[in-house]
Amino acid sequence: MNHAHLAVLTGLALAAAANPQQQATTLARASERAAVIVVATVTSVTEPVPGFKRVAWQTDSRLRGTIGNTFALLEPAGACCGRSLFALSAGERRLLFLERRSTGLHPFGGGRGVLEPTLELREHVAALLSASTQQTRATLLARHLDHSNQRIALDAAHALAEYRGVQLAAADKQRVVTALERAVARGHTTAAALLDVTLETRDPALLDRALALYLAESHKDRARLLRSGLSRTDPARVTARLPVSLKRDPAVELRAAELLRALPAAQGAPALANLLGSTSCPKVKLCAVEGLLAAGHSAGSLKNRVPSSILELAKRRTRAARFRSIRPTPSTPAAR
């Protein structure tokens, strides 16, 4: 093995140590940042030295950047998070997103930069490359939320959340909230990103649909995800619009109380007090009283509003929650 080859391998090892795992990235991000995007076919797979795999490629078509008709990629051998070449064999064809490092070309985003080059995927990437502004990219992503290719649709949902401040057309806003409802119903991981996009629009009608979706969600994990997202948006908007979707149903009222408890006390506490006065459900009353006590209301101010049994239970639960939040300092072990 010559010194130049050894230097490349040493550089790869150092790069792997500095960056143990690249964060998964969207196609939109890869299309923006990859130096080279190409469709290529594997011509050979070898191990020039133990522990490293070299994959040689024949260029089929170039989508971005300058690259020769043939090139090679080198990475540590074996399956590992962040590696993308270990399972390839001669004759396989891939869509490659590549970045340039001091040691040469490497897949951008690990395995997410080495993809099956289906016609739909190549068309989607070509459209992303043609979209030259944040606005045109966001519009494209919104219109691909219901793409027949699930890989593209899910990726578009994750990518769209990165385009903060971009204004979507009314029809595209509807696509976003419809995709959110579909993602929640199916338990997709895109629900959180789509909720953020929905709330980012600051459209009262879309906020109403997000609140209605949350209030109707009986699955605890999905309700928790929606509540977390709603609690991060403008609390004044949430408390103003919540009554639009609120129903005289104990389960719905309880979810409303849990959301109001998650809001800052300045906005959540007054709304909790209103809910306390209108509900007849003991569980909702208990949740509201706990929230009010946690927000600084005195037990005396609440004693005429709820049965004493509910107030006492709320006081005990609130005290217990406060004790659980205190982290004891480990004591110094006694000398032997």
Rosetta silent file (secondary structure, phi, psi, omega in degrees, C-alpha in Angstrom):
SEQUENCE: MNHAHLAVLTGLALAAAANPQQQATTLARASERAAVIVVATVTSVTEPVPGFKRVAWQTDSRLRGTIGNTFALLEPAGACCGRSLFALSAGERRLLFLERRSTGLHPFGGGRGVLEPTLELREHVAALLSASTQQTRATLLARHLDHSNQRIALDAAHALAEYRGVQLAAADKQRVVTALERAVARGHTTAAALLDVTLETRDPALLDRALALYLAESHKDRARLLRSGLSRTDPARVTARLPVSLKRDPAVELRAAELLRALPAAQGAPALANLLGSTSCPKVKLCAVEGLLAAGHSAGSLKNRVPSSILELAKRRTRAARFRSIRPTPSTPAAR
SCORE:     score description
SCORE:     0.000 S_00000001
   1 L     0.000  130.091 -178.044    0.000    0.000    0.000 S_00000001
   2 L   -81.745  170.379 -174.568    1.495    3.395   -0.999 S_00000001
   3 H   -68.162  -33.898  179.717    1.753    6.459    1.258 S_00000001
   4 H   -63.772  -42.235  179.485   -0.965    8.365   -0.599 S_00000001
   5 H   -65.698  -39.255  178.351   -3.421    5.512   -0.049 S_00000001
   6 H   -63.985  -37.640  179.868   -2.469    5.317    3.621 S_00000001
   7 H   -64.513  -39.950  178.514   -3.052    9.072    3.991 S_00000001
   8 H   -63.036  -46.263 -179.283   -6.557    8.729    2.557 S_00000001
   9 H   -64.307  -38.824  178.033   -7.402    5.873    4.916 S_00000001
  10 H   -64.727  -41.129  177.733   -6.004    7.781    7.894 S_00000001
  11 H   -62.228  -39.558  177.289   -8.080   10.808    6.926 S_00000001
  12 H   -62.703  -43.416 -179.610  -11.188    8.659    6.746 S_00000001
  13 H   -63.534  -41.307  178.663  -10.554    7.237   10.190 S_00000001
  14 H   -65.789  -40.255  179.220  -10.059   10.731   11.648 S_00000001
  15 H   -64.113  -39.784  179.049  -13.219   11.988    9.964 S_00000001
  16 H   -64.898  -36.801  179.072  -15.181    9.049   11.355 S_00000001
  17 H   -68.735  -36.358 -178.456  -13.868    9.797   14.839 S_00000001
  18 H   -76.074  -31.397 -178.228  -14.818   13.483   14.554 S_00000001
  19 L  -127.752   79.108 -173.349  -18.249   12.783   13.120 S_00000001
  20 L   -63.325  -25.644 -179.517  -19.427    9.432   14.529 S_00000001
  21 L  -157.555  122.583  176.764  -22.874    9.742   13.040 S_00000001
  22 L   -80.554  140.983  179.543  -24.370   12.144   10.537 S_00000001
  23 L   -70.680  137.784  176.547  -27.884   13.322   11.291 S_00000001
  24 L   -57.234  139.314 -175.664  -30.517   12.020    8.883 S_00000001
  25 L  -128.335  155.451 -179.596  -31.398   14.715    6.344 S_00000001
  26 L   -80.740  165.096  176.801  -34.289   15.390    4.020 S_00000001
  27 H   -64.505  -35.886  178.409  -34.130   15.259    0.242 S_00000001
  28 H   -63.355  -45.422  178.788  -34.718   19.017    0.143 S_00000001
  29 H   -64.853  -42.460  178.652  -31.748   19.640    2.445 S_00000001
  30 H   -63.192  -39.043  179.734  -29.591   17.184    0.495 S_00000001
  31 H   -66.632  -29.335  178.418  -30.606   18.846   -2.784 S_00000001
  32 H   -77.880  -36.777 -166.503  -29.552   22.214   -1.381 S_00000001
  33 H  -109.349  -20.652 -179.070  -26.240   21.188    0.137 S_00000001
  34 L   -66.474  135.810 -179.467  -24.797   18.197   -1.713 S_00000001
  35 L   -73.741  -33.336 -178.069  -21.900   19.204   -3.975 S_00000001
  36 E  -133.926  132.819  173.588  -22.600   16.397   -6.458 S_00000001
  37 E  -127.745  123.788 -170.130  -25.865   14.623   -7.287 S_00000001
  38 E  -149.832  149.875  167.954  -25.569   11.762   -9.722 S_00000001
  39 E  -101.681  126.819 -175.001  -27.154    8.515  -10.844 S_00000001
  40 E  -144.358  160.970 -179.503  -24.471    5.847  -11.085 S_00000001
  41 E  -116.280  135.964  178.443  -23.969    2.071  -11.348 S_00000001
  42 E   -70.250  128.842  177.762  -21.618    0.012   -9.168 S_00000001
  43 E  -103.963  -27.899  177.026  -18.877   -1.581  -11.264 S_00000001
  44 E  -162.475  154.307  176.114  -16.865   -3.276   -8.503 S_00000001
  45 E  -130.561  121.834 -177.370  -16.638   -3.661   -4.752 S_00000001
  46 E  -135.553  165.747  172.350  -13.245   -4.359   -3.171 S_00000001
  47 L  -118.236   93.148 -175.940  -11.437   -4.192    0.170 S_00000001
  48 L   -62.797  -31.761  173.634   -8.113   -2.485   -0.603 S_00000001
  49 L  -141.298  156.470  179.617   -7.047   -2.949    3.013 S_00000001
  50 L   -58.066  134.623  176.436   -8.691   -4.837    5.856 S_00000001
  51 L    93.181   -2.850  178.814  -11.530   -2.885    7.418 S_00000001
  52 E  -131.199  144.602  179.281  -12.308   -0.604    4.439 S_00000001
  53 E  -116.589  133.399  177.071  -14.616   -1.005    1.467 S_00000001
  54 E  -114.490  122.412  178.520  -14.032    0.645   -1.917 S_00000001
  55 E  -112.292  119.507  178.784  -16.994    0.931   -4.277 S_00000001
  56 E   -94.220  142.873 -174.216  -16.236    1.885   -7.895 S_00000001
  57 E  -129.588  151.546  169.858  -18.959    3.570   -9.975 S_00000001
  58 E  -110.853  123.224 -178.843  -19.850    4.315  -13.578 S_00000001
  59 E   -71.278  126.903  176.841  -21.663    7.649  -13.979 S_00000001
  60 E   -97.869  -45.246  177.723  -25.033    7.302  -15.729 S_00000001
  61 E  -155.371  146.950 -179.294  -26.389   10.860  -15.424 S_00000001
  62 E  -108.430  129.038  176.320  -25.426   14.046  -13.605 S_00000001
  63 E  -101.594  -30.921  175.874  -28.017   16.172  -11.823 S_00000001
  64 E  -156.771  148.159  172.511  -25.580   18.588  -10.159 S_00000001
  65 L    84.227  172.674 -178.760  -21.855   19.174   -9.883 S_00000001
  66 L  -107.367  128.221  178.474  -18.785   17.993  -11.747 S_00000001
  67 L  -153.968  149.190 -178.022  -17.714   14.376  -11.585 S_00000001
  68 L   -72.586  174.777  177.483  -15.881   12.026  -13.927 S_00000001
  69 L   -66.897  -25.446  174.082  -17.354    9.144  -15.909 S_00000001
  70 E  -132.841  150.157  177.622  -15.937    6.857  -13.228 S_00000001
  71 E  -159.527  172.111 -179.362  -15.261    7.486   -9.563 S_00000001
  72 E  -137.202  149.405  174.471  -14.894    5.586   -6.279 S_00000001
  73 E  -120.628  140.887 -176.016  -16.210    5.912   -2.732 S_00000001
  74 E  -129.661  132.768  175.588  -14.354    4.574    0.287 S_00000001
  75 E  -152.632  163.615  176.213  -15.659    3.987    3.810 S_00000001
  76 E   -56.995  141.517 -177.210  -15.050    1.643    6.766 S_00000001
  77 L   -76.003  161.022  175.197  -16.411   -1.813    6.041 S_00000001
  78 L    95.130  153.117  179.202  -19.324   -3.415    7.837 S_00000001
  79 L   -73.033  129.992  178.875  -22.860   -2.421    8.740 S_00000001
  80 L  -162.612  149.473  179.047  -22.980    0.572   11.058 S_00000001
  81 L   -57.599  129.093 -179.155  -25.203    3.591   11.614 S_00000001
  82 L    96.694  -16.105  177.050  -24.186    6.292    9.139 S_00000001
  83 L   -90.697  152.526 -170.897  -22.570    3.900    6.651 S_00000001
  84 L  -136.395   -6.259 -172.133  -24.189    3.410    3.287 S_00000001
  85 L  -108.084   -9.058 -168.198  -22.020    1.235    1.037 S_00000001
  86 L   -63.054  -28.327 -174.892  -21.656   -2.033    2.961 S_00000001
  87 L   -98.043    2.134 -175.404  -24.573   -3.857    1.253 S_00000001
  88 L   -80.043  151.991  175.772  -23.869   -2.792   -2.350 S_00000001
  89 L  -140.758  164.093 -176.332  -22.701   -5.165   -5.075 S_00000001
  90 L   -56.849  138.070  178.493  -21.653   -4.827   -8.709 S_00000001
  91 L    98.134  -15.972  179.537  -24.482   -3.949  -11.103 S_00000001
  92 L   -77.519  147.228 -176.351  -26.616   -2.040   -8.590 S_00000001
  93 E  -116.876  139.259 -177.437  -27.720    1.473   -9.515 S_00000001
  94 E  -141.615  152.252  167.355  -28.149    4.365   -7.076 S_00000001
  95 E   -92.507  118.908 -172.797  -29.060    8.030   -6.855 S_00000001
  96 E  -112.629  129.824  168.226  -26.136    9.543   -4.929 S_00000001
  97 E  -104.080  119.513 -172.247  -25.952   12.790   -2.974 S_00000001
  98 E  -123.471  143.672  173.771  -22.250   13.443   -2.408 S_00000001
  99 E  -118.224  153.877  179.672  -20.245   15.971   -0.426 S_00000001
 100 E   -97.737  128.185  172.354  -16.589   16.801   -0.819 S_00000001
 101 E  -121.963  176.417 -179.724  -14.250   16.342    2.127 S_00000001
 102 L   -61.946  -25.039 -179.047  -10.497   16.448    2.377 S_00000001
 103 L   -92.076    3.390  179.165  -10.482   12.665    1.891 S_00000001
 104 E   118.753 -159.705 -179.718  -12.613   12.816   -1.262 S_00000001
 105 E   -81.527  141.634  177.677  -16.302   12.307   -2.032 S_00000001
 106 E  -141.932  148.805  177.285  -18.628   10.877    0.617 S_00000001
 107 E   -59.911  132.287  178.184  -22.406   10.250    0.728 S_00000001
 108 L   -78.949  123.382  179.483  -24.251   13.270    2.149 S_00000001
 109 L    77.313   23.405  177.760  -26.308   12.249    5.172 S_00000001
 110 H    63.066 -132.809 -176.385  -25.002    8.692    5.295 S_00000001
 111 H   -63.187  -23.065  179.134  -27.478    6.109    4.022 S_00000001
 112 H   -75.059   -5.860  175.775  -30.039    8.806    3.148 S_00000001
 113 H  -100.874    8.739  179.150  -27.659    9.981    0.444 S_00000001
 114 E  -131.334  103.071 -167.365  -27.643    6.615   -1.350 S_00000001
 115 E  -128.314  154.115  171.917  -31.089    5.850   -2.807 S_00000001
 116 L   -64.156  125.337 -173.936  -32.890    3.614   -5.260 S_00000001
 117 L   -85.342   62.713  177.801  -33.173    5.798   -8.392 S_00000001
 118 L   -66.627  158.683  179.933  -36.880    5.301   -9.129 S_00000001
 119 H   -59.866  -43.546 -178.885  -38.438    7.542  -11.773 S_00000001
 120 H   -62.225  -41.223 -178.840  -40.635    9.258   -9.171 S_00000001
 121 H   -68.469  -40.983  179.094  -37.686    9.966   -6.903 S_00000001
 122 H   -65.626  -37.889  177.852  -35.550   11.317   -9.736 S_00000001
 123 H   -66.652  -39.217  178.664  -38.407   13.578  -10.858 S_00000001
 124 H   -63.998  -45.779  179.631  -38.905   14.839   -7.302 S_00000001
 125 H   -65.042  -40.474  177.532  -35.212   15.647   -6.881 S_00000001
 126 H   -61.165  -39.657  178.130  -35.109   17.329  -10.303 S_00000001
 127 H   -66.332  -39.231  176.842  -38.062   19.489   -9.280 S_00000001
 128 H   -62.907  -40.991 -179.940  -36.303   20.417   -6.018 S_00000001
 129 H   -67.820  -30.124  179.437  -33.183   21.403   -7.956 S_00000001
 130 H   -78.572  -22.194 -179.939  -35.280   23.550  -10.318 S_00000001
 131 L   -79.687  105.302 -168.754  -36.970   25.366   -7.412 S_00000001
 132 L   -90.431   -9.788 -179.096  -34.530   28.226   -6.891 S_00000001
 133 L  -123.971  163.132  176.612  -36.180   30.051   -3.960 S_00000001
 134 H   -59.602  -38.702 -178.454  -37.439   29.130   -0.493 S_00000001
 135 H   -64.675  -46.944 -178.251  -40.967   29.999   -1.608 S_00000001
 136 H   -68.517  -33.197  177.329  -40.973   27.750   -4.674 S_00000001
 137 H   -68.511  -44.378  179.509  -39.449   24.891   -2.692 S_00000001
 138 H   -62.129  -40.555  178.125  -42.005   25.190    0.094 S_00000001
 139 H   -63.092  -44.177  177.620  -44.814   25.253   -2.462 S_00000001
 140 H   -59.724  -45.331 -178.800  -43.412   22.152   -4.172 S_00000001
 141 H   -63.895  -42.309  178.328  -43.123   20.310   -0.849 S_00000001
 142 H   -60.428  -37.999 -177.897  -46.683   21.213    0.153 S_00000001
 143 H   -79.703   -9.605  175.434  -47.966   19.856   -3.158 S_00000001
 144 L  -102.516    7.204  178.763  -46.041   16.619   -2.674 S_00000001
 145 L   -64.568  -26.801  178.289  -47.523   15.905    0.765 S_00000001
 146 L  -110.496   28.640  178.988  -50.064   13.602   -0.882 S_00000001
 147 L   -60.271  144.833 -179.504  -47.619   12.122   -3.410 S_00000001
 148 L   -65.811  -24.974  175.964  -48.404    8.538   -4.390 S_00000001
 149 L   -85.929  111.968 -175.058  -44.843    7.575   -3.397 S_00000001
 150 H   -61.990  -35.049  178.546  -44.923    7.398    0.412 S_00000001
 151 H   -58.251  -42.896 -179.110  -41.162    7.958    0.678 S_00000001
 152 H   -71.540  -42.279 -178.676  -41.540   11.299   -1.109 S_00000001
 153 H   -63.008  -45.710 -179.165  -44.678   12.312    0.810 S_00000001
 154 H   -66.951  -40.249  179.844  -43.142   11.607    4.230 S_00000001
 155 H   -65.615  -38.949  178.903  -39.885   13.312    3.310 S_00000001
 156 H   -62.406  -37.639  179.395  -41.784   16.384    2.057 S_00000001
 157 H   -64.393  -45.803  178.852  -43.580   16.651    5.411 S_00000001
 158 H   -65.007  -40.261 -176.633  -40.323   16.612    7.371 S_00000001
 159 H   -69.186  -38.260 -175.090  -38.664   19.044    4.947 S_00000001
 160 H   -60.984  -31.783 -179.461  -41.516   21.565    4.892 S_00000001
 161 L   -65.249  -16.696  179.857  -41.117   22.207    8.631 S_00000001
 162 L   -81.270  -13.179 -174.517  -37.656   23.663    7.911 S_00000001
 163 L   -96.369   71.217 -178.662  -39.069   26.509    5.791 S_00000001
 164 L   -70.132  139.896  174.311  -40.019   28.907    8.570 S_00000001
 165 L    84.810   -5.108  179.103  -41.675   32.174    7.610 S_00000001
 166 L   -81.515  131.815  179.966  -42.684   31.119    4.093 S_00000001
 167 L   -88.118  125.846  179.448  -46.279   32.028    3.245 S_00000001
 168 L   -97.764  150.143  175.076  -48.297   29.240    1.637 S_00000001
 169 L   -68.669  160.173 -176.022  -51.273   29.696   -0.639 S_00000001
 170 H   -55.720  -43.484 -178.674  -54.707   28.823    0.753 S_00000001
 171 H   -65.071  -35.549  179.482  -54.894   25.551   -1.175 S_00000001
 172 H   -72.897  -33.219  173.887  -51.440   24.526    0.075 S_00000001
 173 H   -61.054  -41.259  178.429  -52.426   25.321    3.675 S_00000001
 174 H   -63.957  -37.460  176.514  -55.349   22.956    3.243 S_00000001
 175 H   -62.026  -39.360 -178.664  -52.963   20.285    1.968 S_00000001
 176 H   -64.377  -50.401 -175.984  -50.837   20.725    5.096 S_00000001
 177 H   -70.369  -31.560  174.951  -53.676   20.369    7.605 S_00000001
 178 H   -66.191  -41.355  176.974  -55.182   17.460    5.666 S_00000001
 179 H   -64.608  -36.287  176.584  -51.780   15.745    5.729 S_00000001
 180 H   -61.838  -47.851  179.680  -51.599   16.434    9.473 S_00000001
 181 H   -60.694  -39.568  179.214  -54.962   14.760   10.066 S_00000001
 182 H   -68.070  -41.082 -178.950  -53.881   11.793    7.962 S_00000001
 183 H   -65.630  -40.451  178.803  -50.532   11.507    9.769 S_00000001
 184 H   -65.755  -43.698 -179.384  -52.171   11.540   13.207 S_00000001
 185 H   -61.443  -34.201 -177.554  -54.727    8.931   12.168 S_00000001
 186 H   -94.391   -4.504 -179.248  -51.957    6.649   10.884 S_00000001
 187 L    70.003   31.663 -178.924  -49.519    7.346   13.725 S_00000001
 188 L   -78.028  149.725  178.383  -46.827    8.678   11.377 S_00000001
 189 L   -69.741  -12.249  179.443  -43.750   10.414   12.737 S_00000001
 190 L   -75.276   -9.774 -174.792  -44.468   13.341   10.395 S_00000001
 191 H   -57.824  -43.159 -178.242  -47.357   14.494   12.616 S_00000001
 192 H   -62.298  -44.969  179.846  -45.124   16.703   14.783 S_00000001
 193 H   -64.661  -42.587 -179.047  -43.550   18.440   11.777 S_00000001
 194 H   -67.904  -33.824  175.835  -46.914   18.944   10.065 S_00000001
 195 H   -64.349  -43.278  178.152  -48.409   20.367   13.263 S_00000001
 196 H   -59.672  -42.708  179.313  -45.579   22.896   13.437 S_00000001
 197 H   -65.011  -42.508  179.280  -46.219   23.909    9.814 S_00000001
 198 H   -58.643  -46.346 -177.855  -49.967   24.175   10.472 S_00000001
 199 H   -73.289  -28.398  178.368  -49.430   26.446   13.472 S_00000001
 200 H   -63.897  -27.049 -179.457  -46.763   28.467   11.676 S_00000001
 201 L   -67.288  -23.500 -177.465  -49.393   29.657    9.186 S_00000001
 202 L    57.391   28.643  177.747  -51.194   31.540   12.001 S_00000001
 203 L   -88.608  118.670 -177.709  -54.429   30.811   10.162 S_00000001
 204 H   -57.103  -36.367 -179.599  -57.337   30.726   12.692 S_00000001
 205 H   -65.978  -37.531  178.825  -59.205   28.121   10.625 S_00000001
 206 H   -73.241  -35.565  175.160  -56.185   25.798   10.629 S_00000001
 207 H   -63.319  -40.071  177.694  -55.666   26.331   14.356 S_00000001
 208 H   -59.845  -41.309 -179.466  -59.311   25.368   14.880 S_00000001
 209 H   -69.215  -36.647  177.617  -58.750   22.134   12.968 S_00000001
 210 H   -66.755  -40.930  178.027  -55.586   21.366   14.946 S_00000001
 211 H   -66.110  -42.509  178.478  -57.414   21.978   18.235 S_00000001
 212 H   -63.040  -38.007  178.242  -60.369   19.853   17.129 S_00000001
 213 H   -62.716  -44.511  178.496  -57.948   17.099   16.126 S_00000001
 214 H   -64.014  -47.971 -175.911  -56.320   17.200   19.561 S_00000001
 215 H   -64.321  -27.086 -178.578  -59.586   17.295   21.508 S_00000001
 216 H   -91.003   -6.306 -173.805  -60.928   14.290   19.585 S_00000001
 217 L   -82.495  112.983 -179.215  -57.741   12.192   19.932 S_00000001
 218 L   -88.959  -17.241  178.800  -58.294    9.334   22.379 S_00000001
 219 L   -75.289  120.771 -171.514  -54.879    7.738   21.860 S_00000001
 220 H   -60.691  -43.620 -178.003  -52.743    9.033   24.736 S_00000001
 221 H   -65.052  -41.778  179.909  -49.423    9.179   22.889 S_00000001
 222 H   -68.642  -39.307  176.904  -50.909   11.016   19.907 S_00000001
 223 H   -62.762  -39.142  179.338  -52.793   13.412   22.179 S_00000001
 224 H   -64.020  -41.428  178.640  -49.547   14.104   24.054 S_00000001
 225 H   -62.055  -46.556 -179.907  -47.739   14.886   20.800 S_00000001
 226 H   -65.281  -41.443  179.614  -50.474   17.300   19.686 S_00000001
 227 H   -62.614  -40.674  179.144  -50.654   18.918   23.120 S_00000001
 228 H   -60.956  -44.520  179.032  -46.896   19.449   23.122 S_00000001
 229 H   -66.499  -43.895 -179.831  -47.027   21.215   19.764 S_00000001
 230 H   -64.757  -32.856 -179.149  -50.046   23.336   20.662 S_00000001
 231 H   -72.100  -14.440  179.734  -48.436   24.397   23.945 S_00000001
 232 L   -91.638   -9.458 -179.689  -45.476   25.853   22.007 S_00000001
 233 L   -89.488 -176.699 -177.166  -47.570   28.207   19.883 S_00000001
 234 L   -59.601  112.801 -175.559  -49.033   31.580   20.892 S_00000001
 235 H   -63.942  -30.877  179.409  -50.968   30.792   24.107 S_00000001
 236 H   -65.228  -36.836  177.907  -53.337   33.730   23.643 S_00000001
 237 H   -67.847  -39.934 -179.386  -54.428   32.304   20.277 S_00000001
 238 H   -63.121  -49.161 -177.553  -54.953   28.861   21.804 S_00000001
 239 H   -68.243  -28.312  178.860  -57.124   30.114   24.671 S_00000001
 240 H   -73.301  -35.358 -174.174  -59.100   32.361   22.312 S_00000001
 241 H   -95.847  -17.187 -176.550  -59.860   29.577   19.817 S_00000001
 242 H   -56.549  -42.367 -179.791  -60.215   26.605   22.187 S_00000001
 243 H   -59.566  -22.811 -179.854  -63.908   27.282   23.008 S_00000001
 244 H   -61.560  -37.700 -175.999  -64.751   26.931   19.293 S_00000001
 245 H  -101.392   -6.730 -176.241  -63.952   23.207   19.417 S_00000001
 246 L   -72.314  134.927  179.960  -64.817   22.484   23.046 S_00000001
 247 L  -122.318  156.981  176.523  -67.726   20.087   23.626 S_00000001
 248 L   -78.079   68.098 -179.959  -69.698   19.069   26.703 S_00000001
 249 L  -135.255  126.109 -175.746  -67.960   15.732   26.804 S_00000001
 250 H   -54.896  -40.812 -178.909  -65.844   14.692   29.823 S_00000001
 251 H   -66.955  -39.952  178.731  -63.032   13.248   27.708 S_00000001
 252 H   -67.521  -44.188  179.330  -62.880   16.361   25.543 S_00000001
 253 H   -62.909  -37.438  179.375  -63.003   18.660   28.563 S_00000001
 254 H   -65.432  -42.522  177.604  -60.220   16.693   30.246 S_00000001
 255 H   -64.570  -37.418  176.273  -57.959   17.037   27.210 S_00000001
 256 H   -61.402  -43.966  179.508  -58.748   20.762   27.139 S_00000001
 257 H   -62.759  -40.546 -179.996  -57.783   21.054   30.820 S_00000001
 258 H   -65.099  -36.984  176.926  -54.509   19.186   30.196 S_00000001
 259 H   -67.635  -44.391 -179.379  -53.679   21.576   27.341 S_00000001
 260 H   -63.507  -34.158  176.542  -54.471   24.648   29.427 S_00000001
 261 H   -66.411  -27.224 -179.147  -52.243   23.325   32.211 S_00000001
 262 H   -81.223  -11.456 -179.628  -49.388   23.086   29.709 S_00000001
 263 L   -84.582  161.429  173.195  -49.705   26.772   28.765 S_00000001
 264 L   -56.315  144.555 -173.290  -48.028   29.649   30.637 S_00000001
 265 H   -57.919  -33.867 -176.692  -50.017   30.500   33.761 S_00000001
 266 H   -59.965  -34.140  178.729  -50.884   34.004   32.564 S_00000001
 267 H  -100.135  -38.833 -174.550  -52.997   32.592   29.730 S_00000001
 268 H   -72.812  -38.854 -174.686  -53.770   29.072   30.904 S_00000001
 269 H   -63.691  -46.482  177.793  -54.974   29.800   34.447 S_00000001
 270 H   -60.141  -39.060  178.370  -57.895   32.135   33.547 S_00000001
 271 H   -68.067  -36.756  175.598  -59.109   29.649   30.945 S_00000001
 272 H   -62.780  -40.886  178.760  -58.790   26.820   33.490 S_00000001
 273 H   -62.165  -39.450  177.041  -60.870   28.841   35.956 S_00000001
 274 H   -65.047  -42.514  179.559  -63.584   29.259   33.307 S_00000001
 275 H   -65.071  -38.680  178.066  -63.518   25.543   32.545 S_00000001
 276 H   -59.112  -37.051 -178.640  -63.741   24.741   36.247 S_00000001
 277 H   -77.482  -16.601 -175.482  -66.919   26.781   36.456 S_00000001
 278 H  -106.466  -19.271 -175.445  -68.592   25.134   33.480 S_00000001
 279 L   -87.137  152.682  174.421  -67.718   21.438   33.827 S_00000001
 280 L  -112.819    0.507 -176.146  -69.635   18.877   35.868 S_00000001
 281 L   -85.780  124.091  179.806  -67.032   16.124   35.542 S_00000001
 282 H   -58.657  -38.001 -179.620  -65.040   15.417   38.753 S_00000001
 283 H   -64.946  -39.653  179.463  -61.908   14.399   36.789 S_00000001
 284 H   -68.099  -41.888  177.529  -61.945   17.655   34.859 S_00000001
 285 H   -59.805  -43.335  179.886  -62.478   19.622   38.072 S_00000001
 286 H   -61.621  -46.224 -179.905  -59.535   17.815   39.676 S_00000001
 287 H   -62.147  -43.228 -179.549  -57.276   18.526   36.695 S_00000001
 288 H   -65.276  -42.722 -179.857  -58.317   22.187   36.618 S_00000001
 289 H   -65.366  -41.906  176.562  -57.787   22.659   40.359 S_00000001
 290 H   -58.466  -43.485  179.270  -54.344   21.029   40.166 S_00000001
 291 H   -63.598  -40.461  179.855  -53.458   23.382   37.354 S_00000001
 292 H   -68.690  -40.321  176.524  -54.671   26.426   39.264 S_00000001
 293 H   -62.849  -43.248  179.050  -52.791   25.420   42.413 S_00000001
 294 H   -64.475  -29.106 -179.894  -49.629   24.880   40.375 S_00000001
 295 L   -82.204   -2.222  175.828  -50.154   28.327   38.799 S_00000001
 296 L   108.974    0.367  176.716  -50.145   29.952   42.242 S_00000001
 297 L   -70.401  143.639  179.229  -53.814   30.087   43.198 S_00000001
 298 L   -82.520  152.912  177.045  -54.431   29.511   46.898 S_00000001
 299 L   -61.984  -33.539 -179.877  -56.528   26.616   48.148 S_00000001
 300 L   -62.536  -33.879 -178.916  -58.688   29.157   49.981 S_00000001
 301 L   -73.694  -12.445 -176.587  -59.660   30.851   46.727 S_00000001
 302 L  -110.037   -8.667 -170.404  -60.912   27.525   45.377 S_00000001
 303 L   -64.903  -26.125  179.293  -62.661   25.989   48.385 S_00000001
 304 L   -91.462    3.224 -175.293  -66.103   27.344   47.448 S_00000001
 305 L  -106.728  -17.911 -178.857  -65.794   26.222   43.836 S_00000001
 306 L  -141.115  157.994  174.829  -65.280   22.474   44.208 S_00000001
 307 L   -58.487  148.017 -177.628  -66.154   19.756   46.724 S_00000001
 308 H   -59.730  -32.965 -179.892  -63.658   19.539   49.589 S_00000001
 309 H   -63.578  -39.842  178.762  -62.692   15.973   48.596 S_00000001
 310 H   -68.665  -42.310 -179.490  -61.536   17.173   45.151 S_00000001
 311 H   -63.344  -43.948 -179.673  -59.658   20.133   46.634 S_00000001
 312 H   -64.339  -42.067  178.421  -57.859   17.952   49.196 S_00000001
 313 H   -64.137  -41.730  179.136  -56.885   15.381   46.574 S_00000001
 314 H   -62.395  -40.129  178.558  -55.637   18.149   44.269 S_00000001
 315 H   -63.229  -43.217  179.921  -53.531   19.599   47.107 S_00000001
 316 H   -64.968  -44.795 -178.371  -51.954   16.205   47.841 S_00000001
 317 H   -66.276  -37.869  179.048  -51.226   15.508   44.191 S_00000001
 318 H   -66.335  -42.896  177.265  -49.765   18.986   43.658 S_00000001
 319 H   -62.211  -42.594 -179.919  -47.494   18.620   46.696 S_00000001
 320 H   -62.780  -39.979  179.428  -46.367   15.188   45.501 S_00000001
 321 H   -64.363  -38.247  178.468  -45.581   16.584   42.054 S_00000001
 322 H   -66.376  -40.711  178.595  -43.475   19.330   43.608 S_00000001
 323 H   -64.893  -38.207 -179.562  -41.530   16.830   45.712 S_00000001
 324 H   -66.106  -26.508 -178.346  -40.900   14.653   42.640 S_00000001
 325 L   -79.766  -10.424  178.689  -39.427   17.649   40.826 S_00000001
 326 L   -87.224  122.884  179.623  -36.800   18.121   43.542 S_00000001
 327 L   -95.376  114.303 -179.047  -33.594   16.255   42.727 S_00000001
 328 L   -67.068  144.110  176.657  -31.785   15.237   45.930 S_00000001
 329 L   -79.809  125.611 -179.254  -28.067   15.930   46.069 S_00000001
 330 L   -58.263  135.194  178.917  -26.140   12.671   46.371 S_00000001
 331 L   -78.950  154.379  178.569  -24.527   12.385   49.772 S_00000001
 332 L   -74.580  126.821 -179.377  -20.817   11.858   50.118 S_00000001
 333 L   -57.346  139.813  179.139  -20.081    8.194   50.845 S_00000001
 334 L   -66.859  142.047  178.859  -18.883    7.609   54.403 S_00000001
 335 L   -70.470  138.944  179.606  -15.214    6.856   54.760 S_00000001
 336 L   -94.188    0.000    0.000  -14.442    3.277   55.579 S_00000001
